[in-house]
mmCIF file of C-alpha atoms in Angstrom:
data_model
loop_
_atom_site.group_PDB
_atom_site.id
_atom_site.type_symbol
_atom_site.label_atom_id
_atom_site.label_comp_id
_atom_site.label_asym_id
_atom_site.label_seq_id
_atom_site.Cartn_x
_atom_site.Cartn_y
_atom_site.Cartn_z
ATOM 1 C CA UNK A 1 0.262 -18.145 6.422
ATOM 2 C CA UNK A 2 -2.339 -16.712 4.032
ATOM 3 C CA UNK A 3 -4.982 -19.112 5.308
ATOM 4 C CA UNK A 4 -4.330 -17.974 8.860
ATOM 5 C CA UNK A 5 -4.924 -14.369 7.792
ATOM 6 C CA UNK A 6 -8.148 -15.298 6.000
ATOM 7 C CA UNK A 7 -9.347 -17.162 9.067
ATOM 8 C CA UNK A 8 -8.517 -14.204 11.306
ATOM 9 C CA UNK A 9 -10.298 -11.772 8.978
ATOM 10 C CA UNK A 10 -13.362 -14.007 8.812
ATOM 11 C CA UNK A 11 -13.524 -14.072 12.597
ATOM 12 C CA UNK A 12 -13.927 -10.272 12.497
ATOM 13 C CA UNK A 13 -16.749 -10.219 9.948
ATOM 14 C CA UNK A 14 -19.736 -10.480 12.332
ATOM 15 C CA UNK A 15 -18.574 -7.472 14.357
ATOM 16 C CA UNK A 16 -17.766 -5.514 11.160
ATOM 17 C CA UNK A 17 -21.220 -6.284 9.739
ATOM 18 C CA UNK A 18 -22.860 -5.208 12.995
ATOM 19 C CA UNK A 19 -20.980 -1.903 12.880
ATOM 20 C CA UNK A 20 -21.803 -1.188 9.199
ATOM 21 C CA UNK A 21 -24.874 0.999 9.937
ATOM 22 C CA UNK A 22 -22.825 3.051 12.406
ATOM 23 C CA UNK A 23 -19.993 3.457 9.874
ATOM 24 C CA UNK A 24 -22.514 4.715 7.327
ATOM 25 C CA UNK A 25 -24.215 7.039 9.799
ATOM 26 C CA UNK A 26 -21.070 8.495 11.389
ATOM 27 C CA UNK A 27 -18.991 8.573 8.204
ATOM 28 C CA UNK A 28 -15.969 6.778 9.632
ATOM 29 C CA UNK A 29 -14.529 3.309 10.173
ATOM 30 C CA UNK A 30 -13.481 3.048 13.806
ATOM 31 C CA UNK A 31 -9.731 3.031 14.453
ATOM 32 C CA UNK A 32 -10.213 -0.109 16.555
ATOM 33 C CA UNK A 33 -11.434 -1.947 13.457
ATOM 34 C CA UNK A 34 -8.284 -0.977 11.580
ATOM 35 C CA UNK A 35 -6.198 -2.086 14.574
ATOM 36 C CA UNK A 36 -7.928 -5.478 14.611
ATOM 37 C CA UNK A 37 -7.292 -5.875 10.879
ATOM 38 C CA UNK A 38 -3.627 -5.048 11.537
ATOM 39 C CA UNK A 39 -3.492 -7.727 14.222
ATOM 40 C CA UNK A 40 -5.179 -10.198 11.864
ATOM 41 C CA UNK A 41 -2.369 -9.664 9.346
ATOM 42 C CA UNK A 42 -4.569 -8.212 6.607
ATOM 43 C CA UNK A 43 -2.323 -5.207 5.914
ATOM 44 C CA UNK A 44 0.765 -7.403 5.758
ATOM 45 C CA UNK A 45 -0.558 -9.552 2.899
ATOM 46 C CA UNK A 46 1.106 -7.505 0.136
ATOM 47 C CA UNK A 47 4.011 -6.273 2.254
ATOM 48 C CA UNK A 48 7.544 -7.574 1.510
ATOM 49 C CA UNK A 49 8.790 -10.420 3.672
ATOM 50 C CA UNK A 50 11.903 -8.375 4.439
ATOM 51 C CA UNK A 51 9.695 -6.036 6.481
ATOM 52 C CA UNK A 52 7.496 -8.653 8.119
ATOM 53 C CA UNK A 53 5.034 -9.103 5.256
ATOM 54 C CA UNK A 54 3.605 -12.244 3.697
ATOM 55 C CA UNK A 55 3.841 -11.566 -0.063
ATOM 56 C CA UNK A 56 0.501 -13.321 -0.479
ATOM 57 C CA UNK A 57 -0.955 -14.408 -3.798
ATOM 58 C CA UNK A 58 -2.912 -11.528 -5.387
ATOM 59 C CA UNK A 59 -6.146 -13.499 -5.571
ATOM 60 C CA UNK A 60 -5.942 -14.325 -1.852
ATOM 61 C CA UNK A 61 -5.667 -10.621 -1.073
ATOM 62 C CA UNK A 62 -8.738 -9.956 -3.187
ATOM 63 C CA UNK A 63 -10.625 -12.753 -1.398
ATOM 64 C CA UNK A 64 -9.907 -11.100 1.949
ATOM 65 C CA UNK A 65 -10.916 -7.662 0.622
ATOM 66 C CA UNK A 66 -14.066 -9.061 -0.946
ATOM 67 C CA UNK A 67 -15.144 -10.816 2.247
ATOM 68 C CA UNK A 68 -14.523 -7.685 4.314
ATOM 69 C CA UNK A 69 -16.685 -5.781 1.838
ATOM 70 C CA UNK A 70 -19.466 -8.340 2.139
ATOM 71 C CA UNK A 71 -19.727 -7.358 5.824
ATOM 72 C CA UNK A 72 -19.324 -3.588 5.258
ATOM 73 C CA UNK A 73 -18.500 -2.090 1.871
ATOM 74 C CA UNK A 74 -16.912 1.016 3.399
ATOM 75 C CA UNK A 75 -14.631 -1.080 5.604
ATOM 76 C CA UNK A 76 -13.646 -3.351 2.715
ATOM 77 C CA UNK A 77 -12.936 -0.428 0.378
ATOM 78 C CA UNK A 78 -10.928 1.426 3.010
ATOM 79 C CA UNK A 79 -8.898 -1.606 4.082
ATOM 80 C CA UNK A 80 -8.375 -2.786 0.506
ATOM 81 C CA UNK A 81 -6.842 0.496 -0.603
ATOM 82 C CA UNK A 82 -4.725 0.935 2.504
ATOM 83 C CA UNK A 83 -3.354 -2.579 2.065
ATOM 84 C CA UNK A 84 -2.627 -2.383 -1.657
ATOM 85 C CA UNK A 85 -0.426 0.670 -1.176
ATOM 86 C CA UNK A 86 2.128 -1.575 0.547
ATOM 87 C CA UNK A 87 2.496 -3.331 -2.810
ATOM 88 C CA UNK A 88 3.559 -0.092 -4.481
ATOM 89 C CA UNK A 89 5.927 0.917 -1.712
ATOM 90 C CA UNK A 90 7.712 -2.416 -2.291
ATOM 91 C CA UNK A 91 8.717 -1.079 -5.737
ATOM 92 C CA UNK A 92 10.551 1.876 -4.195
ATOM 93 C CA UNK A 93 14.188 2.051 -3.201
ATOM 94 C CA UNK A 94 14.800 -0.032 -0.072
ATOM 95 C CA UNK A 95 15.723 3.128 1.809
ATOM 96 C CA UNK A 96 12.204 4.464 1.317
ATOM 97 C CA UNK A 97 10.758 1.201 2.631
ATOM 98 C CA UNK A 98 13.001 1.443 5.703
ATOM 99 C CA UNK A 99 11.816 5.014 6.290
ATOM 100 C CA UNK A 100 8.225 3.751 6.491
ATOM 101 C CA UNK A 101 8.523 0.274 8.005
ATOM 102 C CA UNK A 102 11.891 0.384 9.749
ATOM 103 C CA UNK A 103 10.512 1.701 13.033
ATOM 104 C CA UNK A 104 6.892 0.632 12.524
ATOM 105 C CA UNK A 105 6.354 -2.507 10.403
ATOM 106 C CA UNK A 106 2.599 -1.898 10.644
ATOM 107 C CA UNK A 107 2.670 1.639 9.242
ATOM 108 C CA UNK A 108 -0.018 2.328 6.636
ATOM 109 C CA UNK A 109 0.040 4.489 3.528
ATOM 110 C CA UNK A 110 -2.664 6.361 1.669
ATOM 111 C CA UNK A 111 -2.394 7.419 -1.960
ATOM 112 C CA UNK A 112 -3.698 9.397 -4.876
ATOM 113 C CA UNK A 113 -2.648 8.478 -8.406
ATOM 114 C CA UNK A 114 -4.318 11.418 -10.064
ATOM 115 C CA UNK A 115 -1.217 13.434 -11.111
ATOM 116 C CA UNK A 116 -2.395 16.720 -9.647
ATOM 117 C CA UNK A 117 0.944 17.510 -7.995
ATOM 118 C CA UNK A 118 4.072 19.163 -9.303
ATOM 119 C CA UNK A 119 7.628 17.957 -8.742
ATOM 120 C CA UNK A 120 10.592 20.226 -9.438
ATOM 121 C CA UNK A 121 14.266 19.304 -9.203
ATOM 122 C CA UNK A 122 16.257 20.848 -6.354
ATOM 123 C CA UNK A 123 19.524 20.000 -4.634
ATOM 124 C CA UNK A 124 19.072 16.652 -2.887
ATOM 125 C CA UNK A 125 15.945 15.611 -4.721
ATOM 126 C CA UNK A 126 12.665 17.304 -5.568
ATOM 127 C CA UNK A 127 10.206 19.831 -4.225
ATOM 128 C CA UNK A 128 6.567 18.712 -4.189
ATOM 129 C CA UNK A 129 3.449 20.859 -4.182
ATOM 130 C CA UNK A 130 -0.176 20.117 -4.999
ATOM 131 C CA UNK A 131 -3.663 19.121 -3.898
ATOM 132 C CA UNK A 132 -5.042 15.605 -4.182
ATOM 133 C CA UNK A 133 -8.721 14.735 -3.931
ATOM 134 C CA UNK A 134 -10.418 11.642 -2.509
ATOM 135 C CA UNK A 135 -7.468 10.130 -0.619
ATOM 136 C CA UNK A 136 -9.058 7.046 0.894
ATOM 137 C CA UNK A 137 -8.064 6.306 4.477
ATOM 138 C CA UNK A 138 -5.795 9.307 4.907
ATOM 139 C CA UNK A 139 -6.610 9.605 8.628
ATOM 140 C CA UNK A 140 -5.447 6.048 9.268
ATOM 141 C CA UNK A 141 -2.126 6.499 7.414
ATOM 142 C CA UNK A 142 1.210 7.953 8.437
ATOM 143 C CA UNK A 143 2.599 8.329 4.914
ATOM 144 C CA UNK A 144 1.212 9.570 1.603
ATOM 145 C CA UNK A 145 1.989 8.408 -1.952
ATOM 146 C CA UNK A 146 1.342 11.404 -4.196
ATOM 147 C CA UNK A 147 1.205 11.299 -7.976
ATOM 148 C CA UNK A 148 2.816 14.281 -9.642
ATOM 149 C CA UNK A 149 4.166 15.530 -12.935
ATOM 150 C CA UNK A 150 7.935 16.023 -12.952
ATOM 151 C CA UNK A 151 8.627 19.430 -14.480
ATOM 152 C CA UNK A 152 11.918 20.100 -16.223
ATOM 153 C CA UNK A 153 13.930 23.332 -16.233
ATOM 154 C CA UNK A 154 12.202 24.314 -19.474
ATOM 155 C CA UNK A 155 8.770 23.949 -17.879
ATOM 156 C CA UNK A 156 7.841 20.834 -19.840
ATOM 157 C CA UNK A 157 6.600 17.623 -18.250
ATOM 158 C CA UNK A 158 9.304 14.941 -18.167
ATOM 159 C CA UNK A 159 7.728 12.084 -16.232
ATOM 160 C CA UNK A 160 4.741 10.881 -14.273
ATOM 161 C CA UNK A 161 6.113 10.130 -10.834
ATOM 162 C CA UNK A 162 4.925 9.139 -7.377
ATOM 163 C CA UNK A 163 6.469 10.828 -4.335
ATOM 164 C CA UNK A 164 6.449 9.465 -0.792
ATOM 165 C CA UNK A 165 5.940 12.042 1.986
ATOM 166 C CA UNK A 166 5.472 11.627 5.764
ATOM 167 C CA UNK A 167 2.456 12.860 7.728
ATOM 168 C CA UNK A 168 4.386 15.940 8.875
ATOM 169 C CA UNK A 169 4.644 17.169 5.269
ATOM 170 C CA UNK A 170 0.953 17.326 4.354
ATOM 171 C CA UNK A 171 -2.302 18.840 5.542
ATOM 172 C CA UNK A 172 -5.616 16.968 5.533
ATOM 173 C CA UNK A 173 -8.688 18.918 4.492
ATOM 174 C CA UNK A 174 -11.804 16.973 5.580
ATOM 175 C CA UNK A 175 -14.394 17.170 2.827
ATOM 176 C CA UNK A 176 -15.447 13.602 1.965
ATOM 177 C CA UNK A 177 -19.225 13.490 1.626
ATOM 178 C CA UNK A 178 -19.907 10.660 -0.784
ATOM 179 C CA UNK A 179 -23.367 9.312 -1.552
ATOM 180 C CA UNK A 180 -22.050 5.913 -0.529
ATOM 181 C CA UNK A 181 -18.835 4.507 0.970
ATOM 182 C CA UNK A 182 -19.390 7.108 3.627
ATOM 183 C CA UNK A 183 -16.846 5.620 6.020
ATOM 184 C CA UNK A 184 -13.768 5.675 3.793
ATOM 185 C CA UNK A 185 -12.611 9.166 4.792
ATOM 186 C CA UNK A 186 -11.499 10.098 1.275
ATOM 187 C CA UNK A 187 -10.483 13.627 2.230
ATOM 188 C CA UNK A 188 -8.208 16.016 0.361
ATOM 189 C CA UNK A 189 -4.463 16.253 0.940
ATOM 190 C CA UNK A 190 -2.421 19.438 0.412
ATOM 191 C CA UNK A 191 1.386 19.583 0.153
ATOM 192 C CA UNK A 192 3.169 22.939 -0.018
ATOM 193 C CA UNK A 193 6.777 22.719 -1.118
ATOM 194 C CA UNK A 194 7.849 19.571 0.714
ATOM 195 C CA UNK A 195 11.404 18.379 0.043
ATOM 196 C CA UNK A 196 11.405 14.795 -1.219
ATOM 197 C CA UNK A 197 14.697 12.863 -1.439
ATOM 198 C CA UNK A 198 15.252 11.258 -4.809
ATOM 199 C CA UNK A 199 15.047 7.746 -3.358
ATOM 200 C CA UNK A 200 11.503 8.453 -2.168
ATOM 201 C CA UNK A 201 10.216 8.848 -5.726
ATOM 202 C CA UNK A 202 9.128 6.318 -8.304
ATOM 203 C CA UNK A 203 8.990 7.407 -11.942
ATOM 204 C CA UNK A 204 6.875 5.356 -14.294
ATOM 205 C CA UNK A 205 8.312 6.634 -17.561
ATOM 206 C CA UNK A 206 12.032 7.080 -17.056
ATOM 207 C CA UNK A 207 12.736 4.469 -14.355
ATOM 208 C CA UNK A 208 12.458 0.719 -13.953
ATOM 209 C CA UNK A 209 13.126 -0.067 -10.345
ATOM 210 C CA UNK A 210 11.695 -3.596 -10.215
ATOM 211 C CA UNK A 211 14.619 -5.725 -11.367
ATOM 212 C CA UNK A 212 15.384 -8.455 -8.860
ATOM 213 C CA UNK A 213 12.186 -8.045 -6.849
ATOM 214 C CA UNK A 214 9.971 -10.965 -5.797
ATOM 215 C CA UNK A 215 7.455 -12.073 -8.471
ATOM 216 C CA UNK A 216 4.538 -10.361 -6.692
ATOM 217 C CA UNK A 217 6.194 -6.995 -7.311
ATOM 218 C CA UNK A 218 6.890 -7.710 -10.982
ATOM 219 C CA UNK A 219 3.197 -7.726 -11.847
ATOM 220 C CA UNK A 220 2.134 -5.021 -14.309
ATOM 221 C CA UNK A 221 1.672 -1.873 -12.283
ATOM 222 C CA UNK A 222 -2.079 -1.277 -12.751
ATOM 223 C CA UNK A 223 -3.048 -4.889 -11.988
ATOM 224 C CA UNK A 224 -3.367 -4.812 -8.210
ATOM 225 C CA UNK A 225 -5.062 -1.425 -8.223
ATOM 226 C CA UNK A 226 -7.727 -2.154 -10.806
ATOM 227 C CA UNK A 227 -8.595 -5.470 -9.165
ATOM 228 C CA UNK A 228 -8.689 -3.933 -5.699
ATOM 229 C CA UNK A 229 -11.117 -1.340 -7.042
ATOM 230 C CA UNK A 230 -13.773 -3.893 -7.926
ATOM 231 C CA UNK A 231 -13.343 -6.383 -5.053
ATOM 232 C CA UNK A 232 -15.691 -4.347 -2.779
ATOM 233 C CA UNK A 233 -18.419 -4.313 -5.445
ATOM 234 C CA UNK A 234 -18.151 -8.078 -5.758
ATOM 235 C CA UNK A 235 -18.271 -8.341 -1.968
ATOM 236 C CA UNK A 236 -21.454 -6.292 -1.791
ATOM 237 C CA UNK A 237 -23.047 -8.418 -4.503
ATOM 238 C CA UNK A 238 -22.096 -11.674 -2.795
ATOM 239 C CA UNK A 239 -23.538 -10.386 0.485
ATOM 240 C CA UNK A 240 -26.994 -9.653 -0.890
ATOM 241 C CA UNK A 241 -26.939 -12.773 -3.088
ATOM 242 C CA UNK A 242 -27.237 -14.905 0.060
ATOM 243 C CA UNK A 243 -30.775 -13.628 0.721
ATOM 244 C CA UNK A 244 -33.365 -15.840 -0.930
ATOM 245 C CA UNK A 245 -36.408 -14.552 -2.873
ATOM 246 C CA UNK A 246 -39.605 -13.942 -0.856
ATOM 247 C CA UNK A 247 -41.445 -16.321 -3.147
ATOM 248 C CA UNK A 248 -39.553 -19.469 -4.292
ATOM 249 C CA UNK A 249 -40.980 -19.101 -7.792
ATOM 250 C CA UNK A 250 -40.188 -15.397 -8.103
ATOM 251 C CA UNK A 251 -37.506 -14.545 -10.632
ATOM 252 C CA UNK A 252 -35.493 -17.664 -9.903
ATOM 253 C CA UNK A 253 -33.924 -17.645 -13.355
ATOM 254 C CA UNK A 254 -32.769 -14.020 -12.955
ATOM 255 C CA UNK A 255 -31.271 -14.734 -9.556
ATOM 256 C CA UNK A 256 -29.564 -17.890 -10.818
ATOM 257 C CA UNK A 257 -28.110 -15.957 -13.764
ATOM 258 C CA UNK A 258 -26.812 -13.205 -11.469
ATOM 259 C CA UNK A 259 -25.116 -15.734 -9.206
ATOM 260 C CA UNK A 260 -23.638 -17.463 -12.258
ATOM 261 C CA UNK A 261 -22.222 -14.137 -13.457
ATOM 262 C CA UNK A 262 -20.500 -13.642 -10.091
ATOM 263 C CA UNK A 263 -19.000 -17.142 -10.217
ATOM 264 C CA UNK A 264 -17.807 -16.512 -13.784
ATOM 265 C CA UNK A 265 -16.098 -13.275 -12.754
ATOM 266 C CA UNK A 266 -14.253 -14.924 -9.886
ATOM 267 C CA UNK A 267 -13.069 -17.791 -12.081
ATOM 268 C CA UNK A 268 -11.856 -15.426 -14.801
ATOM 269 C CA UNK A 269 -9.941 -13.254 -12.342
ATOM 270 C CA UNK A 270 -8.331 -16.250 -10.678
ATOM 271 C CA UNK A 271 -7.215 -17.528 -14.095
ATOM 272 C CA UNK A 272 -5.892 -14.181 -15.295
ATOM 273 C CA UNK A 273 -4.033 -13.352 -12.101
ATOM 274 C CA UNK A 274 -2.534 -16.842 -12.117
ATOM 275 C CA UNK A 275 -1.228 -16.324 -15.655
ATOM 276 C CA UNK A 276 0.125 -12.869 -14.820
ATOM 277 C CA UNK A 277 1.903 -14.273 -11.774
ATOM 278 C CA UNK A 278 3.344 -17.056 -13.932
ATOM 279 C CA UNK A 279 4.815 -14.414 -16.252
ATOM 280 C CA UNK A 280 6.223 -12.594 -13.222
ATOM 281 C CA UNK A 281 7.849 -15.777 -11.883
ATOM 282 C CA UNK A 282 9.431 -16.371 -15.276
ATOM 283 C CA UNK A 283 10.421 -12.703 -15.430
ATOM 284 C CA UNK A 284 8.784 -12.143 -18.794
ATOM 285 C CA UNK A 285 6.388 -9.391 -19.818
ATOM 286 C CA UNK A 286 2.793 -10.538 -20.392
ATOM 287 C CA UNK A 287 1.643 -10.082 -23.958
ATOM 288 C CA UNK A 288 -1.009 -7.592 -25.016
ATOM 289 C CA UNK A 289 -3.698 -10.246 -25.293
ATOM 290 C CA UNK A 290 -3.266 -11.306 -21.666
ATOM 291 C CA UNK A 291 -3.081 -7.722 -20.402
ATOM 292 C CA UNK A 292 -6.254 -6.700 -22.214
ATOM 293 C CA UNK A 293 -8.086 -9.906 -21.310
ATOM 294 C CA UNK A 294 -7.240 -9.391 -17.657
ATOM 295 C CA UNK A 295 -8.466 -5.785 -17.702
ATOM 296 C CA UNK A 296 -11.549 -6.712 -19.722
ATOM 297 C CA UNK A 297 -12.567 -9.488 -17.337
ATOM 298 C CA UNK A 298 -11.859 -7.292 -14.311
ATOM 299 C CA UNK A 299 -13.973 -4.395 -15.533
ATOM 300 C CA UNK A 300 -16.764 -6.730 -16.664
ATOM 301 C CA UNK A 301 -16.701 -8.285 -13.181
ATOM 302 C CA UNK A 302 -17.591 -4.843 -11.868
ATOM 303 C CA UNK A 303 -20.406 -4.444 -14.413
ATOM 304 C CA UNK A 304 -21.826 -7.899 -13.681
ATOM 305 C CA UNK A 305 -21.643 -7.298 -9.939
ATOM 306 C CA UNK A 306 -23.595 -4.041 -10.208
ATOM 307 C CA UNK A 307 -26.249 -5.781 -12.289
ATOM 308 C CA UNK A 308 -26.337 -8.635 -9.789
ATOM 309 C CA UNK A 309 -26.919 -6.210 -6.916
ATOM 310 C CA UNK A 310 -29.809 -4.713 -8.870
ATOM 311 C CA UNK A 311 -31.317 -8.161 -9.380
ATOM 312 C CA UNK A 312 -30.889 -9.320 -5.795
ATOM 313 C CA UNK A 313 -32.293 -6.115 -4.323
ATOM 314 C CA UNK A 314 -35.238 -6.158 -6.681
ATOM 315 C CA UNK A 315 -36.263 -9.742 -6.065
ATOM 316 C CA UNK A 316 -34.942 -10.676 -2.627
ATOM 317 C CA UNK A 317 -36.269 -9.833 0.812
ATOM 318 C CA UNK A 318 -33.341 -7.639 1.873
ATOM 319 C CA UNK A 319 -33.838 -5.302 4.821
ATOM 320 C CA UNK A 320 -34.658 -1.811 3.531
ATOM 321 C CA UNK A 321 -31.849 -0.115 5.447
ATOM 322 C CA UNK A 322 -29.299 -2.656 4.211
ATOM 323 C CA UNK A 323 -30.454 -2.504 0.615
ATOM 324 C CA UNK A 324 -30.364 1.304 0.578
ATOM 325 C CA UNK A 325 -26.840 1.375 2.041
ATOM 326 C CA UNK A 326 -25.502 -1.319 -0.277
ATOM 327 C CA UNK A 327 -27.044 0.403 -3.298
ATOM 328 C CA UNK A 328 -25.395 3.730 -2.415
ATOM 329 C CA UNK A 329 -22.059 2.049 -1.754
ATOM 330 C CA UNK A 330 -22.073 0.218 -5.083
ATOM 331 C CA UNK A 331 -23.095 3.278 -7.075
ATOM 332 C CA UNK A 332 -20.240 5.240 -5.502
ATOM 333 C CA UNK A 333 -17.671 2.471 -5.941
ATOM 334 C CA UNK A 334 -18.472 2.000 -9.629
ATOM 335 C CA UNK A 335 -17.436 5.607 -10.397
ATOM 336 C CA UNK A 336 -13.798 4.688 -9.720
ATOM 337 C CA UNK A 337 -11.544 4.492 -12.761
ATOM 338 C CA UNK A 338 -11.151 0.739 -12.137
ATOM 339 C CA UNK A 339 -14.769 0.312 -13.307
ATOM 340 C CA UNK A 340 -14.579 2.407 -16.481
ATOM 341 C CA UNK A 341 -16.236 -0.152 -18.754
ATOM 342 C CA UNK A 342 -16.556 2.024 -21.845
ATOM 343 C CA UNK A 343 -12.894 3.069 -21.866
ATOM 344 C CA UNK A 344 -11.596 -0.457 -21.400
ATOM 345 C CA UNK A 345 -13.885 -2.145 -23.893
ATOM 346 C CA UNK A 346 -13.099 0.461 -26.549
ATOM 347 C CA UNK A 347 -9.419 -0.485 -26.279
ATOM 348 C CA UNK A 348 -10.245 -4.205 -26.246
ATOM 349 C CA UNK A 349 -12.385 -3.711 -29.342
ATOM 350 C CA UNK A 350 -9.595 -1.910 -31.192
ATOM 351 C CA UNK A 351 -7.213 -4.743 -30.390
ATOM 352 C CA UNK A 352 -9.735 -7.311 -31.673
ATOM 353 C CA UNK A 353 -9.772 -5.545 -35.050
ATOM 354 C CA UNK A 354 -6.008 -5.064 -35.263
ATOM 355 C CA UNK A 355 -6.062 -1.341 -34.529
ATOM 356 C CA UNK A 356 -3.645 0.661 -32.382
ATOM 357 C CA UNK A 357 -3.800 -0.051 -28.631
ATOM 358 C CA UNK A 358 -1.054 2.134 -27.182
ATOM 359 C CA UNK A 359 -3.373 3.493 -24.476
ATOM 360 C CA UNK A 360 -2.399 3.142 -20.841
ATOM 361 C CA UNK A 361 -5.749 1.993 -19.534
ATOM 362 C CA UNK A 362 -6.404 2.254 -15.843
#
């Protein structure tokens, strides 16, 4: 089933690549493109089988996201984040999943995991208020996953939670004007006192709601998000890597090294995700070494990909308009927390020397 999705996505790539300049100019991915990706099965890859999904292997999802991004980085980034949110919804109470997918199995969700909201306990659940910035794909979604701090009666923070709210409960404020990734529609979302039933929340500190779920949904929680955040950068690098140098003797060693770095990153991620999935199938927690290695290799994949784009654009005969767009897209994408090289490597370095590594690194 996964191969059929990949084949269907690949059939869309020429049209997506042709539309990339329009996406960049107009600042939006056309709704028809999202509809075609729905029909291709892309958004069902991480969706539970109980609701018509495929529960695909994580690396296969990243392959599809990467290839979309090689045609248009904005489209790949937008689709990748819309699709990965289905993975998180699968961790919620089944009633919340039915609320979203019961009437529309193809419903999409947007998200923001910056905890800029506030949850307060009320009869029947919680009351949610807040503003969230840079909510990728919000105009294509009918539900919103909002990170918030759960506030106790004493005013102290008790938990970091995610609340699920329908489109009727939030307002979109259009203000996305990124240097790159211009088509992702990462506008602001405002919620003012929406009532959220308890079953539509997921607390990361005080709750463990994953017992008995399929192995895909027992992966460590940051894994799918951090890897999704760098797949578009890899896609952009692989796209411009296909253009040969104007002179066969010009910087061949640099270009060969850059392509080798990309291959290395893909092999490392495939290995790490395979080991993490093996732990999930055995229902055991991955050890610290595997968790840090996975995050290290993922964030270094982003760093290598950015360097590779620099090399390819410097030495290859890439069309000026394409090179300028890809460069802006990559520079914008690398600012995401998934590509925070310094933060991750500082934790990895502490672990290597036997120092404390209690940090939750995103």
